[in-house]
């Protein structure tokens, strides 16, 4: 009976090491997230302006396009309109991303609603069986250590 106890202790030691690694990775991810949020806030602020060379290039292109169109339509758009359009595009992108995430949740399900519901119910039953099995295995492990 000493062999299961040694293996159990080894498993617990390995679990502790894995938890420490996970905690370290979690802290690193939190730090990276904070840096990314700072950068995003800075980029969203009104202080960020395109370089003057880009503005000059933009105006040159707009004039060129105006001449190519016979001067009928002149492309004049201000920074505030550009920012408003960019904001709308970002909102649409976020919405599309959210919808794509929802759709990914239904991958692998049959297209028929009733069949999909049946499959989801079967998966729930399987989950309950697996959870019971896990609990029984855990209880067996606890009983071995007593």
PDB file of C-alpha atoms in Angstrom:
ATOM      1  CA  UNK A   1       0.000   0.000   0.000  1.00  0.00           C
ATOM      2  CA  UNK A   2       2.979   2.348   0.216  1.00  0.00           C
ATOM      3  CA  UNK A   3       3.314   2.482  -3.565  1.00  0.00           C
ATOM      4  CA  UNK A   4      -0.047   4.286  -4.128  1.00  0.00           C
ATOM      5  CA  UNK A   5       0.871   6.826  -1.433  1.00  0.00           C
ATOM      6  CA  UNK A   6       4.209   7.608  -3.110  1.00  0.00           C
ATOM      7  CA  UNK A   7       2.521   7.935  -6.495  1.00  0.00           C
ATOM      8  CA  UNK A   8      -0.187  10.101  -4.957  1.00  0.00           C
ATOM      9  CA  UNK A   9       2.437  12.371  -3.381  1.00  0.00           C
ATOM     10  CA  UNK A  10       4.273  12.604  -6.697  1.00  0.00           C
ATOM     11  CA  UNK A  11       1.056  13.517  -8.469  1.00  0.00           C
ATOM     12  CA  UNK A  12       0.270  16.152  -5.864  1.00  0.00           C
ATOM     13  CA  UNK A  13       3.807  17.577  -6.222  1.00  0.00           C
ATOM     14  CA  UNK A  14       3.437  17.711  -9.996  1.00  0.00           C
ATOM     15  CA  UNK A  15       0.040  19.388  -9.599  1.00  0.00           C
ATOM     16  CA  UNK A  16       1.588  22.032  -7.350  1.00  0.00           C
ATOM     17  CA  UNK A  17       4.288  22.705  -9.939  1.00  0.00           C
ATOM     18  CA  UNK A  18       1.701  22.986 -12.692  1.00  0.00           C
ATOM     19  CA  UNK A  19      -0.368  25.372 -10.567  1.00  0.00           C
ATOM     20  CA  UNK A  20       2.698  27.534  -9.991  1.00  0.00           C
ATOM     21  CA  UNK A  21       3.424  27.610 -13.732  1.00  0.00           C
ATOM     22  CA  UNK A  22      -0.180  28.490 -14.479  1.00  0.00           C
ATOM     23  CA  UNK A  23      -0.131  31.263 -11.889  1.00  0.00           C
ATOM     24  CA  UNK A  24       3.077  32.671 -13.385  1.00  0.00           C
ATOM     25  CA  UNK A  25       1.587  32.596 -16.881  1.00  0.00           C
ATOM     26  CA  UNK A  26      -1.588  34.211 -15.559  1.00  0.00           C
ATOM     27  CA  UNK A  27       0.403  37.067 -14.009  1.00  0.00           C
ATOM     28  CA  UNK A  28       2.333  37.570 -17.256  1.00  0.00           C
ATOM     29  CA  UNK A  29      -0.907  37.654 -19.234  1.00  0.00           C
ATOM     30  CA  UNK A  30      -2.406  40.199 -16.852  1.00  0.00           C
ATOM     31  CA  UNK A  31       0.659  42.423 -17.242  1.00  0.00           C
ATOM     32  CA  UNK A  32       0.522  42.114 -21.036  1.00  0.00           C
ATOM     33  CA  UNK A  33      -3.178  42.919 -21.004  1.00  0.00           C
ATOM     34  CA  UNK A  34      -2.544  46.048 -18.949  1.00  0.00           C
ATOM     35  CA  UNK A  35       0.136  47.187 -21.409  1.00  0.00           C
ATOM     36  CA  UNK A  36      -2.172  46.527 -24.353  1.00  0.00           C
ATOM     37  CA  UNK A  37      -5.002  48.474 -22.708  1.00  0.00           C
ATOM     38  CA  UNK A  38      -2.688  51.420 -22.073  1.00  0.00           C
ATOM     39  CA  UNK A  39      -1.583  51.396 -25.696  1.00  0.00           C
ATOM     40  CA  UNK A  40      -5.167  51.133 -26.916  1.00  0.00           C
ATOM     41  CA  UNK A  41      -6.245  54.049 -24.718  1.00  0.00           C
ATOM     42  CA  UNK A  42      -3.342  56.115 -26.045  1.00  0.00           C
ATOM     43  CA  UNK A  43      -4.231  55.274 -29.644  1.00  0.00           C
ATOM     44  CA  UNK A  44      -7.889  56.133 -29.086  1.00  0.00           C
ATOM     45  CA  UNK A  45      -7.097  59.489 -27.516  1.00  0.00           C
ATOM     46  CA  UNK A  46      -7.524  62.662 -29.533  1.00  0.00           C
ATOM     47  CA  UNK A  47      -3.824  63.445 -29.064  1.00  0.00           C
ATOM     48  CA  UNK A  48      -2.870  60.897 -31.685  1.00  0.00           C
ATOM     49  CA  UNK A  49      -2.731  62.636 -35.053  1.00  0.00           C
ATOM     50  CA  UNK A  50      -1.443  61.315 -38.342  1.00  0.00           C
ATOM     51  CA  UNK A  51       1.928  62.657 -39.456  1.00  0.00           C
ATOM     52  CA  UNK A  52       1.785  65.813 -41.578  1.00  0.00           C
ATOM     53  CA  UNK A  53       3.423  63.970 -44.455  1.00  0.00           C
ATOM     54  CA  UNK A  54       0.446  61.603 -44.533  1.00  0.00           C
ATOM     55  CA  UNK A  55      -1.993  64.501 -44.515  1.00  0.00           C
ATOM     56  CA  UNK A  56      -0.131  66.114 -47.428  1.00  0.00           C
ATOM     57  CA  UNK A  57      -0.189  62.815 -49.318  1.00  0.00           C
ATOM     58  CA  UNK A  58      -3.902  62.457 -48.588  1.00  0.00           C
ATOM     59  CA  UNK A  59      -4.652  65.910 -49.970  1.00  0.00           C
ATOM     60  CA  UNK A  60      -2.531  65.251 -53.077  1.00  0.00           C
ATOM     61  CA  UNK A  61      -4.415  62.022 -53.735  1.00  0.00           C
ATOM     62  CA  UNK A  62      -7.762  63.725 -53.165  1.00  0.00           C
ATOM     63  CA  UNK A  63      -6.879  66.464 -55.648  1.00  0.00           C
ATOM     64  CA  UNK A  64      -5.664  63.901 -58.171  1.00  0.00           C
ATOM     65  CA  UNK A  65      -8.900  61.946 -57.841  1.00  0.00           C
ATOM     66  CA  UNK A  66     -10.898  65.145 -58.164  1.00  0.00           C
ATOM     67  CA  UNK A  67      -9.118  65.963 -61.421  1.00  0.00           C
ATOM     68  CA  UNK A  68      -9.602  62.427 -62.734  1.00  0.00           C
ATOM     69  CA  UNK A  69     -13.325  62.726 -62.063  1.00  0.00           C
ATOM     70  CA  UNK A  70     -13.462  65.916 -64.071  1.00  0.00           C
ATOM     71  CA  UNK A  71     -13.594  67.980 -60.915  1.00  0.00           C
ATOM     72  CA  UNK A  72     -17.261  67.025 -60.462  1.00  0.00           C
ATOM     73  CA  UNK A  73     -16.863  65.355 -57.088  1.00  0.00           C
ATOM     74  CA  UNK A  74     -14.240  66.629 -54.792  1.00  0.00           C
ATOM     75  CA  UNK A  75     -13.222  64.337 -51.979  1.00  0.00           C
ATOM     76  CA  UNK A  76     -13.143  66.563 -48.953  1.00  0.00           C
ATOM     77  CA  UNK A  77     -13.401  64.797 -45.654  1.00  0.00           C
ATOM     78  CA  UNK A  78     -12.225  66.102 -42.344  1.00  0.00           C
ATOM     79  CA  UNK A  79     -10.436  64.296 -39.571  1.00  0.00           C
ATOM     80  CA  UNK A  80     -13.572  64.255 -37.414  1.00  0.00           C
ATOM     81  CA  UNK A  81     -15.560  62.539 -40.186  1.00  0.00           C
ATOM     82  CA  UNK A  82     -12.759  60.048 -40.717  1.00  0.00           C
ATOM     83  CA  UNK A  83     -12.665  59.281 -37.004  1.00  0.00           C
ATOM     84  CA  UNK A  84     -16.451  58.900 -36.912  1.00  0.00           C
ATOM     85  CA  UNK A  85     -16.362  56.471 -39.835  1.00  0.00           C
ATOM     86  CA  UNK A  86     -13.479  54.596 -38.271  1.00  0.00           C
ATOM     87  CA  UNK A  87     -15.432  54.317 -35.006  1.00  0.00           C
ATOM     88  CA  UNK A  88     -18.447  52.954 -36.896  1.00  0.00           C
ATOM     89  CA  UNK A  89     -16.240  50.431 -38.664  1.00  0.00           C
ATOM     90  CA  UNK A  90     -14.735  49.292 -35.357  1.00  0.00           C
ATOM     91  CA  UNK A  91     -18.213  48.899 -33.868  1.00  0.00           C
ATOM     92  CA  UNK A  92     -19.300  46.838 -36.862  1.00  0.00           C
ATOM     93  CA  UNK A  93     -16.150  44.728 -36.629  1.00  0.00           C
ATOM     94  CA  UNK A  94     -16.826  44.108 -32.936  1.00  0.00           C
ATOM     95  CA  UNK A  95     -20.405  43.147 -33.698  1.00  0.00           C
ATOM     96  CA  UNK A  96     -19.302  40.783 -36.480  1.00  0.00           C
ATOM     97  CA  UNK A  97     -16.707  39.268 -34.148  1.00  0.00           C
ATOM     98  CA  UNK A  98     -19.369  38.663 -31.514  1.00  0.00           C
ATOM     99  CA  UNK A  99     -21.705  37.071 -34.031  1.00  0.00           C
ATOM    100  CA  UNK A 100     -18.914  34.877 -35.385  1.00  0.00           C
ATOM    101  CA  UNK A 101     -18.193  33.746 -31.824  1.00  0.00           C
ATOM    102  CA  UNK A 102     -21.823  32.803 -31.334  1.00  0.00           C
ATOM    103  CA  UNK A 103     -21.855  30.903 -34.617  1.00  0.00           C
ATOM    104  CA  UNK A 104     -18.686  29.000 -33.621  1.00  0.00           C
ATOM    105  CA  UNK A 105     -20.622  27.726 -30.612  1.00  0.00           C
ATOM    106  CA  UNK A 106     -22.926  25.846 -32.985  1.00  0.00           C
ATOM    107  CA  UNK A 107     -20.186  24.213 -35.077  1.00  0.00           C
ATOM    108  CA  UNK A 108     -20.600  20.477 -35.400  1.00  0.00           C
ATOM    109  CA  UNK A 109     -24.344  20.558 -34.774  1.00  0.00           C
ATOM    110  CA  UNK A 110     -26.764  19.369 -37.428  1.00  0.00           C
ATOM    111  CA  UNK A 111     -28.599  22.125 -39.324  1.00  0.00           C
ATOM    112  CA  UNK A 112     -32.009  20.796 -38.247  1.00  0.00           C
ATOM    113  CA  UNK A 113     -33.078  22.434 -34.974  1.00  0.00           C
ATOM    114  CA  UNK A 114     -34.663  19.310 -33.471  1.00  0.00           C
ATOM    115  CA  UNK A 115     -31.635  17.163 -34.290  1.00  0.00           C
ATOM    116  CA  UNK A 116     -29.348  19.814 -32.824  1.00  0.00           C
ATOM    117  CA  UNK A 117     -31.393  19.961 -29.607  1.00  0.00           C
ATOM    118  CA  UNK A 118     -31.285  16.171 -29.363  1.00  0.00           C
ATOM    119  CA  UNK A 119     -27.530  16.160 -29.813  1.00  0.00           C
ATOM    120  CA  UNK A 120     -27.081  18.881 -27.181  1.00  0.00           C
ATOM    121  CA  UNK A 121     -29.237  16.884 -24.737  1.00  0.00           C
ATOM    122  CA  UNK A 122     -27.182  13.744 -25.429  1.00  0.00           C
ATOM    123  CA  UNK A 123     -23.984  15.693 -24.783  1.00  0.00           C
ATOM    124  CA  UNK A 124     -25.422  16.979 -21.491  1.00  0.00           C
ATOM    125  CA  UNK A 125     -26.222  13.416 -20.413  1.00  0.00           C
ATOM    126  CA  UNK A 126     -22.696  12.350 -21.337  1.00  0.00           C
ATOM    127  CA  UNK A 127     -21.330  15.261 -19.309  1.00  0.00           C
ATOM    128  CA  UNK A 128     -23.333  14.143 -16.259  1.00  0.00           C
ATOM    129  CA  UNK A 129     -22.014  10.580 -16.646  1.00  0.00           C
ATOM    130  CA  UNK A 130     -18.436  11.811 -16.963  1.00  0.00           C
ATOM    131  CA  UNK A 131     -18.829  14.121 -13.946  1.00  0.00           C
ATOM    132  CA  UNK A 132     -20.142  11.207 -11.854  1.00  0.00           C
ATOM    133  CA  UNK A 133     -17.259   9.044 -13.001  1.00  0.00           C
ATOM    134  CA  UNK A 134     -14.773  11.777 -12.113  1.00  0.00           C
ATOM    135  CA  UNK A 135     -16.334  12.177  -8.660  1.00  0.00           C
ATOM    136  CA  UNK A 136     -16.224   8.420  -8.069  1.00  0.00           C
ATOM    137  CA  UNK A 137     -12.571   8.318  -9.084  1.00  0.00           C
ATOM    138  CA  UNK A 138     -11.797  11.218  -6.764  1.00  0.00           C
ATOM    139  CA  UNK A 139     -13.652   9.557  -3.900  1.00  0.00           C
ATOM    140  CA  UNK A 140     -11.676   6.359  -4.569  1.00  0.00           C
ATOM    141  CA  UNK A 141      -8.438   8.306  -4.476  1.00  0.00           C
ATOM    142  CA  UNK A 142      -9.408   9.965  -1.180  1.00  0.00           C
ATOM    143  CA  UNK A 143     -10.406   6.586   0.323  1.00  0.00           C
ATOM    144  CA  UNK A 144      -7.028   5.098  -0.683  1.00  0.00           C
ATOM    145  CA  UNK A 145      -5.194   7.817   1.229  1.00  0.00           C
ATOM    146  CA  UNK A 146      -7.056   7.186   4.496  1.00  0.00           C
TER     147      UNK A 146
END
